[in-house]
CSV table of C-alpha atoms in Angstrom, one decimal:
chain,number,residue,atom,x,y,z
C,23,MET,CA,-6.2,-4.6,77.1
C,24,SER,CA,-4.8,-6.6,80.0
C,25,LEU,CA,-5.5,-10.2,80.9
C,26,SER,CA,-7.4,-9.0,84.0
C,27,ASP,CA,-9.8,-7.0,81.9
C,28,LEU,CA,-12.2,-9.8,81.3
C,29,PRO,CA,-15.9,-9.0,80.9
C,30,GLY,CA,-18.7,-10.7,82.7
C,31,PRO,CA,-20.2,-10.5,86.2
C,32,VAL,CA,-18.7,-12.4,89.1
C,33,PRO,CA,-21.5,-14.8,90.1
C,34,ASP,CA,-22.3,-16.6,93.4
C,35,PRO,CA,-19.9,-19.6,93.6
C,36,ALA,CA,-22.7,-21.5,95.2
C,37,ALA,CA,-24.4,-21.5,91.8
C,38,VAL,CA,-21.8,-23.9,90.6
C,39,ARG,CA,-22.6,-26.5,93.2
C,40,GLY,CA,-25.2,-29.0,92.3
C,41,SER,CA,-25.6,-32.7,91.6
C,42,THR,CA,-22.7,-32.9,89.1
C,43,THR,CA,-19.0,-32.8,89.6
C,44,THR,CA,-17.2,-29.5,89.2
C,45,ALA,CA,-15.2,-31.0,86.4
C,46,LEU,CA,-18.4,-31.4,84.3
C,47,ALA,CA,-20.4,-28.4,85.5
C,48,GLU,CA,-21.0,-25.5,83.3
C,49,PRO,CA,-18.5,-22.8,84.4
C,50,VAL,CA,-19.8,-19.6,85.9
C,51,GLU,CA,-16.8,-18.1,87.8
C,52,ARG,CA,-14.5,-15.8,85.9
C,53,VAL,CA,-11.1,-17.2,85.3
C,54,ARG,CA,-7.9,-15.7,86.8
C,55,PRO,CA,-5.4,-13.8,84.7
C,56,LEU,CA,-2.6,-16.2,85.6
C,57,TRP,CA,-4.7,-19.1,84.3
C,58,VAL,CA,-5.3,-17.3,81.1
C,59,THR,CA,-1.6,-16.6,80.7
C,60,GLY,CA,-0.8,-20.3,81.1
C,61,VAL,CA,-3.3,-21.2,78.3
C,62,VAL,CA,-1.8,-18.4,76.1
C,63,LEU,CA,1.7,-19.7,76.7
C,64,VAL,CA,0.8,-23.4,75.8
C,65,ASN,CA,-0.8,-22.2,72.6
C,66,LEU,CA,2.3,-20.1,71.9
C,67,GLY,CA,4.6,-23.1,72.4
C,68,ILE,CA,2.5,-25.5,70.2
C,69,ASN,CA,2.3,-23.0,67.3
C,70,ALA,CA,6.0,-22.2,67.4
C,71,ALA,CA,6.6,-26.1,67.1
C,72,PHE,CA,4.0,-26.4,64.3
C,73,PHE,CA,4.7,-23.3,62.1
C,74,GLY,CA,8.4,-22.9,62.3
C,75,PRO,CA,8.6,-26.3,60.5
C,76,LEU,CA,5.6,-25.7,58.4
C,77,GLN,CA,6.5,-22.3,57.1
C,78,VAL,CA,10.2,-22.8,56.5
C,79,LEU,CA,12.1,-25.6,58.1
C,80,LEU,CA,10.3,-28.6,56.4
C,81,GLY,CA,10.5,-26.8,53.1
C,82,GLN,CA,14.3,-26.3,53.5
C,83,GLN,CA,14.7,-29.9,54.6
C,84,ALA,CA,12.8,-31.0,51.5
C,85,ALA,CA,14.9,-29.0,49.2
C,86,HIS,CA,18.0,-30.5,51.0
C,87,PHE,CA,16.9,-33.9,50.0
C,88,SER,CA,15.8,-33.0,46.4
C,89,GLU,CA,15.7,-29.5,45.0
C,90,GLY,CA,13.8,-30.7,41.9
C,91,GLU,CA,11.1,-32.5,43.9
C,92,LYS,CA,10.8,-30.2,47.0
C,93,GLU,CA,7.1,-29.3,46.3
C,94,ALA,CA,6.2,-33.0,46.2
C,95,ILE,CA,8.2,-33.9,49.2
C,96,LEU,CA,6.7,-31.1,51.3
C,97,ALA,CA,3.2,-32.1,50.2
C,98,LEU,CA,3.9,-35.7,51.3
C,99,VAL,CA,5.4,-34.8,54.6
C,100,THR,CA,2.7,-32.2,55.6
C,101,GLY,CA,-0.1,-34.4,54.3
C,102,CYS,CA,1.0,-37.4,56.3
C,103,GLY,CA,1.4,-35.3,59.4
C,104,ALA,CA,-2.0,-33.8,59.0
C,105,ALA,CA,-3.5,-37.2,58.6
C,106,VAL,CA,-2.1,-38.3,61.9
C,107,SER,CA,-3.3,-35.1,63.6
C,108,MET,CA,-6.8,-35.9,62.4
C,109,VAL,CA,-6.7,-39.0,64.6
C,110,ALA,CA,-4.5,-37.7,67.4
C,111,ASN,CA,-6.6,-34.7,68.2
C,112,PRO,CA,-10.0,-36.3,68.9
C,113,LEU,CA,-8.4,-39.5,70.4
C,114,PHE,CA,-6.3,-37.6,72.9
C,115,GLY,CA,-9.3,-35.4,73.5
C,116,ALA,CA,-11.4,-38.5,74.4
C,117,PHE,CA,-8.6,-39.9,76.6
C,118,SER,CA,-8.5,-36.6,78.5
C,119,ASP,CA,-12.3,-36.7,79.0
C,120,ARG,CA,-11.9,-40.0,80.7
C,121,THR,CA,-8.8,-39.3,82.8
C,122,THR,CA,-9.3,-39.4,86.5
C,123,SER,CA,-5.8,-38.3,87.5
C,124,ARG,CA,-5.5,-36.2,90.7
C,125,PHE,CA,-3.9,-33.5,88.7
C,126,GLY,CA,-7.1,-33.2,86.5
C,127,ARG,CA,-8.2,-34.3,83.2
C,128,ARG,CA,-6.1,-32.1,80.9
C,129,VAL,CA,-2.8,-31.6,82.6
C,130,PRO,CA,-1.4,-35.1,82.0
C,131,TRP,CA,-2.0,-34.9,78.3
C,132,VAL,CA,-0.5,-31.5,77.9
C,133,LEU,CA,2.7,-32.8,79.6
C,134,ILE,CA,2.7,-36.1,77.6
C,135,GLY,CA,2.2,-34.3,74.3
C,136,ALA,CA,4.9,-31.8,75.0
C,137,ILE,CA,7.5,-34.5,75.8
C,138,LEU,CA,6.6,-36.6,72.8
C,139,GLY,CA,6.6,-33.6,70.4
C,140,ALA,CA,9.8,-32.1,71.7
C,141,ALA,CA,11.7,-35.4,71.3
C,142,ALA,CA,10.5,-35.9,67.7
C,143,LEU,CA,11.6,-32.4,66.8
C,144,VAL,CA,15.0,-33.1,68.1
C,145,ALA,CA,15.2,-36.3,66.2
C,146,LEU,CA,13.8,-34.6,63.1
C,147,ALA,CA,16.9,-32.4,63.1
C,148,GLY,CA,19.0,-35.5,62.1
C,149,ALA,CA,16.6,-37.3,59.8
C,150,PRO,CA,18.6,-39.2,57.2
C,151,ASP,CA,15.9,-39.4,54.5
C,152,VAL,CA,12.5,-38.4,53.4
C,153,ALA,CA,10.9,-41.6,55.0
C,154,VAL,CA,12.3,-40.9,58.5
C,155,MET,CA,11.5,-37.2,58.1
C,156,THR,CA,7.9,-38.1,57.4
C,157,VAL,CA,7.6,-40.4,60.4
C,158,LEU,CA,9.1,-38.0,62.8
C,159,TRP,CA,6.8,-35.2,61.6
C,160,CYS,CA,3.9,-37.5,62.2
C,161,VAL,CA,5.1,-38.0,65.8
C,162,VAL,CA,5.5,-34.2,66.2
C,163,GLN,CA,1.9,-33.8,65.0
C,164,ALA,CA,0.7,-36.6,67.4
C,165,GLY,CA,2.3,-34.9,70.4
C,166,ALA,CA,1.4,-31.3,69.6
C,167,ASN,CA,-2.3,-32.3,68.8
C,168,GLY,CA,-2.6,-34.2,72.0
C,169,MET,CA,-1.6,-31.0,73.8
C,170,TYR,CA,-3.9,-28.9,71.8
C,171,ALA,CA,-6.9,-31.2,72.3
C,172,ALA,CA,-6.4,-30.9,76.1
C,173,ILE,CA,-5.7,-27.2,76.3
C,174,THR,CA,-8.6,-26.3,74.0
C,175,ALA,CA,-11.1,-28.4,76.1
C,176,ALA,CA,-9.8,-26.7,79.2
C,177,ILE,CA,-11.4,-23.4,78.0
C,178,PRO,CA,-15.1,-24.6,78.0
C,179,ASP,CA,-14.2,-26.5,81.2
C,180,ARG,CA,-13.3,-23.3,83.0
C,181,VAL,CA,-14.4,-20.3,81.1
C,182,PRO,CA,-18.1,-19.0,81.3
C,183,VAL,CA,-19.9,-18.4,78.0
C,184,VAL,CA,-19.8,-14.5,78.6
C,185,GLN,CA,-16.0,-14.6,78.6
C,186,ARG,CA,-15.3,-17.1,75.8
C,187,GLY,CA,-14.9,-14.7,73.0
C,188,THR,CA,-12.3,-12.7,75.1
C,189,VAL,CA,-10.4,-15.7,76.3
C,190,GLY,CA,-10.7,-17.3,72.9
C,191,GLY,CA,-9.2,-14.0,71.4
C,192,LEU,CA,-6.3,-14.1,73.9
C,193,ALA,CA,-5.6,-17.8,73.1
C,194,ALA,CA,-5.6,-16.9,69.4
C,195,MET,CA,-3.1,-14.1,70.3
C,196,GLY,CA,-0.9,-16.9,71.8
C,197,GLN,CA,-1.2,-18.9,68.7
C,198,THR,CA,-0.3,-16.0,66.6
C,199,VAL,CA,2.7,-15.1,68.6
C,200,GLY,CA,3.8,-18.7,68.4
C,201,ILE,CA,3.6,-18.6,64.6
C,202,LEU,CA,5.6,-15.4,64.6
C,203,LEU,CA,8.2,-17.0,66.9
C,204,GLY,CA,8.4,-20.1,64.6
C,205,ALA,CA,9.1,-17.7,61.7
C,206,VAL,CA,11.7,-15.8,63.8
C,207,ILE,CA,13.4,-19.1,64.7
C,208,ALA,CA,13.5,-20.2,61.0
C,209,ALA,CA,15.0,-16.8,59.9
C,210,VAL,CA,17.6,-16.6,62.7
C,211,VAL,CA,19.0,-20.1,62.0
C,212,ALA,CA,19.6,-18.9,58.4
C,213,GLY,CA,19.0,-22.1,56.6
C,214,ASP,CA,20.3,-24.4,59.4
C,215,PHE,CA,17.0,-26.4,59.7
C,216,ALA,CA,18.5,-28.7,62.3
C,217,ALA,CA,19.2,-25.8,64.7
C,218,GLY,CA,15.7,-24.6,64.0
C,219,TYR,CA,14.1,-27.8,65.1
C,220,TRP,CA,16.1,-27.7,68.4
C,221,LEU,CA,14.8,-24.2,69.1
C,222,CYS,CA,11.2,-25.2,68.2
C,223,ALA,CA,11.5,-28.1,70.7
C,224,ALA,CA,12.7,-25.8,73.4
C,225,ALA,CA,9.8,-23.4,72.8
C,226,LEU,CA,7.3,-26.2,73.0
C,227,LEU,CA,8.6,-27.4,76.4
C,228,ALA,CA,8.9,-23.9,77.8
C,229,GLY,CA,5.4,-23.0,76.9
C,230,VAL,CA,3.8,-25.6,79.2
C,231,VAL,CA,5.6,-24.8,82.5
C,232,LEU,CA,3.1,-22.2,83.8
C,233,TYR,CA,0.0,-24.1,83.0
C,234,LEU,CA,1.3,-27.3,84.6
C,235,PHE,CA,1.7,-25.5,88.0
C,236,LYS,CA,-1.3,-23.2,87.7
C,237,SER,CA,-3.9,-25.1,85.8
C,238,ASP,CA,-6.4,-25.6,88.6
C,239,ASP,CA,-7.5,-28.5,86.5
C,240,GLN,CA,-10.6,-30.2,88.2
C,241,PRO,CA,-10.2,-33.9,88.7
C,242,LEU,CA,-13.0,-36.2,87.4
C,243,PRO,CA,-14.1,-38.6,90.2
C,244,GLN,CA,-13.9,-42.3,89.3
C,245,GLN,CA,-17.7,-42.7,89.9
C,246,GLU,CA,-18.4,-39.8,87.3
C,247,ARG,CA,-16.6,-41.7,84.5
C,248,PRO,CA,-19.0,-43.8,82.4
C,249,PRO,CA,-18.0,-47.5,82.1
C,250,PHE,CA,-15.7,-48.2,79.1
C,251,SER,CA,-17.1,-49.9,76.0
C,252,LEU,CA,-14.9,-50.0,73.0
C,253,ARG,CA,-18.0,-50.0,70.8
C,254,SER,CA,-19.4,-46.8,72.4
C,255,PHE,CA,-15.9,-45.3,72.6
C,256,LEU,CA,-15.3,-45.6,68.9
C,257,GLY,CA,-18.9,-44.8,68.1
C,258,GLY,CA,-18.6,-41.5,70.1
C,259,PHE,CA,-16.3,-40.0,67.5
C,260,TRP,CA,-19.3,-39.8,65.1
C,261,VAL,CA,-21.4,-36.8,66.2
C,262,SER,CA,-24.6,-37.1,64.1
C,263,PRO,CA,-25.3,-33.9,62.2
C,264,LYS,CA,-29.0,-34.9,62.2
C,265,ARG,CA,-29.1,-35.0,66.0
C,266,HIS,CA,-26.7,-32.1,66.4
C,267,PRO,CA,-27.1,-29.9,63.2
C,268,ASP,CA,-25.5,-26.8,64.6
C,269,PHE,CA,-22.3,-28.8,65.6
C,270,GLY,CA,-22.4,-30.2,62.0
C,271,TRP,CA,-22.6,-26.8,60.4
C,272,ALA,CA,-19.9,-25.4,62.7
C,273,TRP,CA,-17.6,-28.3,61.6
C,274,LEU,CA,-18.2,-27.7,57.9
C,275,THR,CA,-17.7,-24.0,58.1
C,276,ARG,CA,-14.5,-24.4,60.0
C,277,LEU,CA,-13.3,-26.9,57.4
C,278,LEU,CA,-13.9,-24.6,54.4
C,279,VAL,CA,-12.3,-21.5,55.9
C,280,SER,CA,-9.3,-23.5,57.1
C,281,THR,CA,-8.9,-25.2,53.7
C,282,GLY,CA,-8.8,-21.9,52.0
C,283,ASN,CA,-6.3,-20.4,54.5
C,284,HIS,CA,-4.0,-23.4,54.3
C,285,MET,CA,-4.1,-23.1,50.5
C,286,VAL,CA,-2.9,-19.5,50.8
C,287,THR,CA,0.0,-20.2,53.3
C,288,LEU,CA,1.2,-23.6,52.2
C,289,TYR,CA,3.6,-22.5,49.3
C,290,LEU,CA,4.3,-19.0,50.7
C,291,LEU,CA,8.1,-19.5,50.7
C,292,TYR,CA,7.9,-20.8,47.1
C,293,PHE,CA,5.5,-18.1,46.1
C,294,LEU,CA,8.0,-15.4,47.2
C,295,SER,CA,10.9,-17.0,45.4
C,296,ASP,CA,9.3,-18.3,42.2
C,297,ALA,CA,6.3,-15.9,41.5
C,298,VAL,CA,7.4,-12.7,43.2
C,299,HIS,CA,11.0,-13.3,42.6
C,300,LEU,CA,11.7,-11.4,45.9
C,301,GLU,CA,15.5,-11.7,46.0
C,302,GLU,CA,15.9,-10.6,42.3
C,303,THR,CA,13.4,-7.7,42.6
C,304,GLU,CA,13.8,-6.5,46.2
C,305,GLY,CA,17.1,-8.0,47.4
C,306,ILE,CA,15.3,-9.8,50.2
C,307,LYS,CA,15.8,-13.5,50.8
C,308,PRO,CA,12.5,-15.4,50.6
C,309,GLU,CA,12.9,-16.7,54.2
C,310,PHE,CA,13.1,-13.2,55.5
C,311,GLY,CA,10.2,-12.3,53.3
C,312,VAL,CA,8.2,-15.0,55.1
C,313,LEU,CA,9.3,-13.5,58.4
C,314,ILE,CA,8.2,-10.0,57.3
C,315,LEU,CA,4.8,-11.1,56.0
C,316,THR,CA,4.3,-13.3,59.1
C,317,GLY,CA,5.1,-10.3,61.3
C,318,LEU,CA,2.5,-8.1,59.7
C,319,TYR,CA,0.0,-10.9,59.7
C,320,ALA,CA,0.8,-11.6,63.4
C,321,LEU,CA,0.3,-7.9,64.4
C,322,THR,CA,-3.1,-7.7,62.8
C,323,VAL,CA,-4.2,-11.0,64.0
C,324,ILE,CA,-3.3,-10.1,67.6
C,325,ILE,CA,-5.2,-6.8,67.3
C,326,THR,CA,-8.4,-8.3,65.7
C,327,SER,CA,-8.5,-11.5,67.8
C,328,VAL,CA,-8.5,-9.7,71.1
C,329,LEU,CA,-10.8,-6.9,69.8
C,330,GLY,CA,-13.1,-9.3,67.9
C,331,GLY,CA,-13.5,-11.8,70.8
C,332,ARG,CA,-14.2,-8.9,73.2
C,333,LEU,CA,-16.7,-7.3,70.9
C,334,SER,CA,-18.6,-10.6,70.3
C,335,ASP,CA,-19.0,-11.0,74.1
C,336,ARG,CA,-20.3,-7.5,74.5
C,337,MET,CA,-22.6,-7.9,71.5
C,338,GLY,CA,-23.8,-11.4,72.7
C,339,LYS,CA,-23.5,-12.4,69.0
C,340,ARG,CA,-21.1,-14.6,67.1
C,341,LYS,CA,-22.4,-15.2,63.6
C,342,PRO,CA,-22.1,-11.7,62.0
C,343,LEU,CA,-18.5,-11.4,63.0
C,344,VAL,CA,-17.7,-14.9,61.8
C,345,ILE,CA,-19.3,-14.2,58.4
C,346,ALA,CA,-17.5,-10.8,58.0
C,347,SER,CA,-14.1,-12.2,59.0
C,348,SER,CA,-14.5,-15.1,56.5
C,349,VAL,CA,-15.2,-12.6,53.7
C,350,ILE,CA,-12.1,-10.5,54.7
C,351,ILE,CA,-10.0,-13.7,54.4
C,352,ALA,CA,-11.2,-14.3,51.0
C,353,VAL,CA,-10.4,-10.8,49.9
C,354,ALA,CA,-6.8,-11.4,51.1
C,355,SER,CA,-6.5,-14.5,48.7
C,356,LEU,CA,-7.7,-12.4,45.8
C,357,ILE,CA,-5.1,-9.8,46.5
C,358,LEU,CA,-2.3,-12.3,46.3
C,359,ALA,CA,-3.9,-13.8,43.2
C,360,PHE,CA,-4.0,-10.6,41.1
C,361,ALA,CA,-1.1,-8.6,42.7
C,362,PRO,CA,1.8,-11.1,42.8
C,363,THR,CA,4.3,-8.5,43.8
C,364,TRP,CA,6.0,-7.7,47.1
C,365,ILE,CA,3.6,-4.8,47.7
C,366,GLY,CA,0.7,-7.2,46.9
C,367,ALA,CA,2.0,-9.8,49.3
C,368,LEU,CA,2.4,-7.1,52.1
C,369,ALA,CA,-1.2,-6.0,51.6
C,370,GLY,CA,-2.5,-9.6,51.4
C,371,ALA,CA,-0.7,-10.4,54.7
C,372,ILE,CA,-2.3,-7.5,56.4
C,373,VAL,CA,-5.8,-8.2,55.2
C,374,LEU,CA,-5.4,-11.9,56.0
C,375,GLY,CA,-4.5,-11.1,59.5
C,376,LEU,CA,-7.4,-8.6,59.9
C,377,GLY,CA,-9.8,-11.4,59.0
C,378,PHE,CA,-8.2,-14.4,60.5
C,379,GLY,CA,-7.7,-12.8,63.9
C,380,ALA,CA,-11.4,-12.1,64.4
C,381,TYR,CA,-12.3,-15.4,62.9
C,382,LEU,CA,-10.1,-17.4,65.3
C,383,ALA,CA,-11.6,-15.8,68.4
C,384,VAL,CA,-15.2,-15.6,67.6
C,385,ASP,CA,-15.6,-18.9,65.7
C,386,PHE,CA,-14.0,-20.7,68.7
C,387,ALA,CA,-16.5,-19.1,71.0
C,388,LEU,CA,-19.3,-20.1,68.8
C,389,ILE,CA,-18.1,-23.7,68.6
C,390,THR,CA,-18.0,-24.1,72.4
C,391,GLN,CA,-21.7,-23.0,72.5
C,392,VAL,CA,-22.7,-25.9,70.2
C,393,LEU,CA,-20.9,-28.8,71.9
C,394,PRO,CA,-23.3,-31.7,72.6
C,395,THR,CA,-22.3,-32.7,76.2
C,396,ALA,CA,-20.0,-31.6,79.0
C,397,MET,CA,-18.5,-35.0,79.5
C,398,ASP,CA,-17.3,-35.1,75.9
C,399,ARG,CA,-15.8,-31.7,75.6
C,400,GLY,CA,-12.3,-32.9,74.8
C,401,LYS,CA,-13.5,-35.5,72.3
C,402,ASP,CA,-16.0,-33.1,70.6
C,403,LEU,CA,-13.5,-30.3,70.3
C,404,GLY,CA,-11.1,-33.0,68.8
C,405,VAL,CA,-13.7,-33.8,66.2
C,406,ILE,CA,-14.1,-30.0,65.5
C,407,ASN,CA,-10.3,-29.9,65.2
C,408,ILE,CA,-10.3,-32.4,62.4
C,409,ALA,CA,-11.7,-29.5,60.5
C,410,ASN,CA,-8.4,-27.7,61.3
C,411,SER,CA,-6.2,-30.7,60.5
C,412,LEU,CA,-8.0,-32.1,57.4
C,413,PRO,CA,-7.3,-29.0,55.4
C,414,GLN,CA,-3.6,-29.8,55.9
C,415,VAL,CA,-4.3,-32.9,53.8
C,416,ILE,CA,-6.8,-31.4,51.4
C,417,ALA,CA,-4.8,-28.2,50.8
C,418,PRO,CA,-1.6,-29.8,49.4
C,419,LEU,CA,-3.8,-32.1,47.3
C,420,LEU,CA,-5.7,-29.1,45.9
C,421,ALA,CA,-2.8,-26.7,45.7
C,422,PHE,CA,-0.1,-28.8,44.0
C,423,PRO,CA,-2.2,-29.3,40.7
C,424,PHE,CA,-3.2,-25.7,40.6
C,425,VAL,CA,0.5,-24.6,40.9
C,426,GLU,CA,1.9,-27.2,38.5
C,427,TYR,CA,-0.8,-27.6,35.9
C,428,LEU,CA,-3.9,-25.3,36.3
C,429,GLY,CA,-2.5,-21.8,36.0
C,430,GLY,CA,-0.2,-21.5,38.8
C,431,TYR,CA,-0.6,-19.1,41.9
C,432,ILE,CA,-3.3,-17.0,40.4
C,433,SER,CA,-5.8,-20.0,40.0
C,434,LEU,CA,-4.5,-21.3,43.4
C,435,TYR,CA,-5.5,-18.1,45.3
C,436,VAL,CA,-8.7,-17.6,43.5
C,437,ALA,CA,-9.8,-21.1,44.3
C,438,ALA,CA,-8.8,-20.5,48.1
C,439,ALA,CA,-11.1,-17.4,48.1
C,440,VAL,CA,-14.1,-19.3,46.7
C,441,ILE,CA,-13.7,-22.1,49.2
C,442,GLY,CA,-13.5,-19.6,52.1
C,443,LEU,CA,-16.5,-17.8,51.0
C,444,LEU,CA,-18.5,-20.9,51.0
C,445,GLY,CA,-17.6,-21.2,54.7
C,446,ALA,CA,-19.1,-17.8,55.3
C,447,VAL,CA,-22.3,-18.8,53.6
C,448,PHE,CA,-22.9,-21.9,55.7
C,449,VAL,CA,-22.5,-20.1,59.0
C,450,VAL,CA,-26.1,-18.8,58.7
C,451,LYS,CA,-27.3,-22.4,59.0
C,452,ILE,CA,-26.5,-22.4,62.7
C,453,LYS,CA,-29.5,-21.7,64.7
C,454,SER,CA,-28.8,-22.0,68.4
C,455,VAL,CA,-26.2,-19.2,68.4
C,456,ALA,CA,-26.9,-15.6,67.4
């Protein structure tokens, strides 16, 4: 499938015009392939900068500081970073909603976040101790989440509902290629985590170039921006599940599925070295094992994200595919739990990719259809993205006791499967989307 093969009729542009500004209007014109490419590349850069460190580099740096306490250090660093991202994502999303720059609402925050994140990654390469490492990773999270809040909100700003599954799938493809690129970077530097951080910073900056010049981001006129009130600004981050129940259920299901997924991937490097004993049994270094698994995962995610998003657009339905993909993700966790071998890990990676690719595309399209208001798209998607970030806090807190005290990796992956299945169950509570 090509970027130009986007479903949906081309409507009369006059239908867009009305009493509201273009920046806040519900989009009806199909997006151009070049615009979609820019969004894909931003997602690619963000995820290379996220997952190169998360999958390997932070773990190597933690072991560099203390081999005996590497799991606890990694849990501390990733947990603190995720806590920052929970605040940064909705906050920067809200800032972008209110931005009246002539360059548009989203572009300035993509640029600011890229500069901040890249600078922190470069500094992280020379962190002298765990405390500085933790602070700098928090800054990386702040910058990258600011970018992610803005680029995510750009999709409902510009993409009509009939294309959102397809575009969401292509964005998920960019995210997945970014994850793969992060793993490639970590493997290529062969334990030199400082060089890996530099390469991740370069990928982050390179990913934003096309979007900055081809965003076609619509400016928000000053008169369309509501007057600022600190009380209402802060209060806006609470989206009442009573008033907006579908939004609340969408948030909860994303939280549960993401928590299960993070529990699976958090200790993957250590799982391969300490449970699978990959180097002893197969002669493969765990870092390269992570690369192989990530490659298989990425390939299947790319396929199912694009096909799943497109299928949901053609079906006009989201929930059946979200439920099915959540179940497949849980099956992947059970494979890892009961087949802690290299073959089991390969099978688990493939199954996880099949489920998570479709989930990323279709669940995102579903979420954009339950957003409360056009004015607050960035903020509301930032609130949704707390359900992506909070698992980075929850997962280490849940995973560490399982690994150390409650049965090891078998119990960890069984628990991850149960949590993910609960996410599938609660999707049925969403009423306004088929």
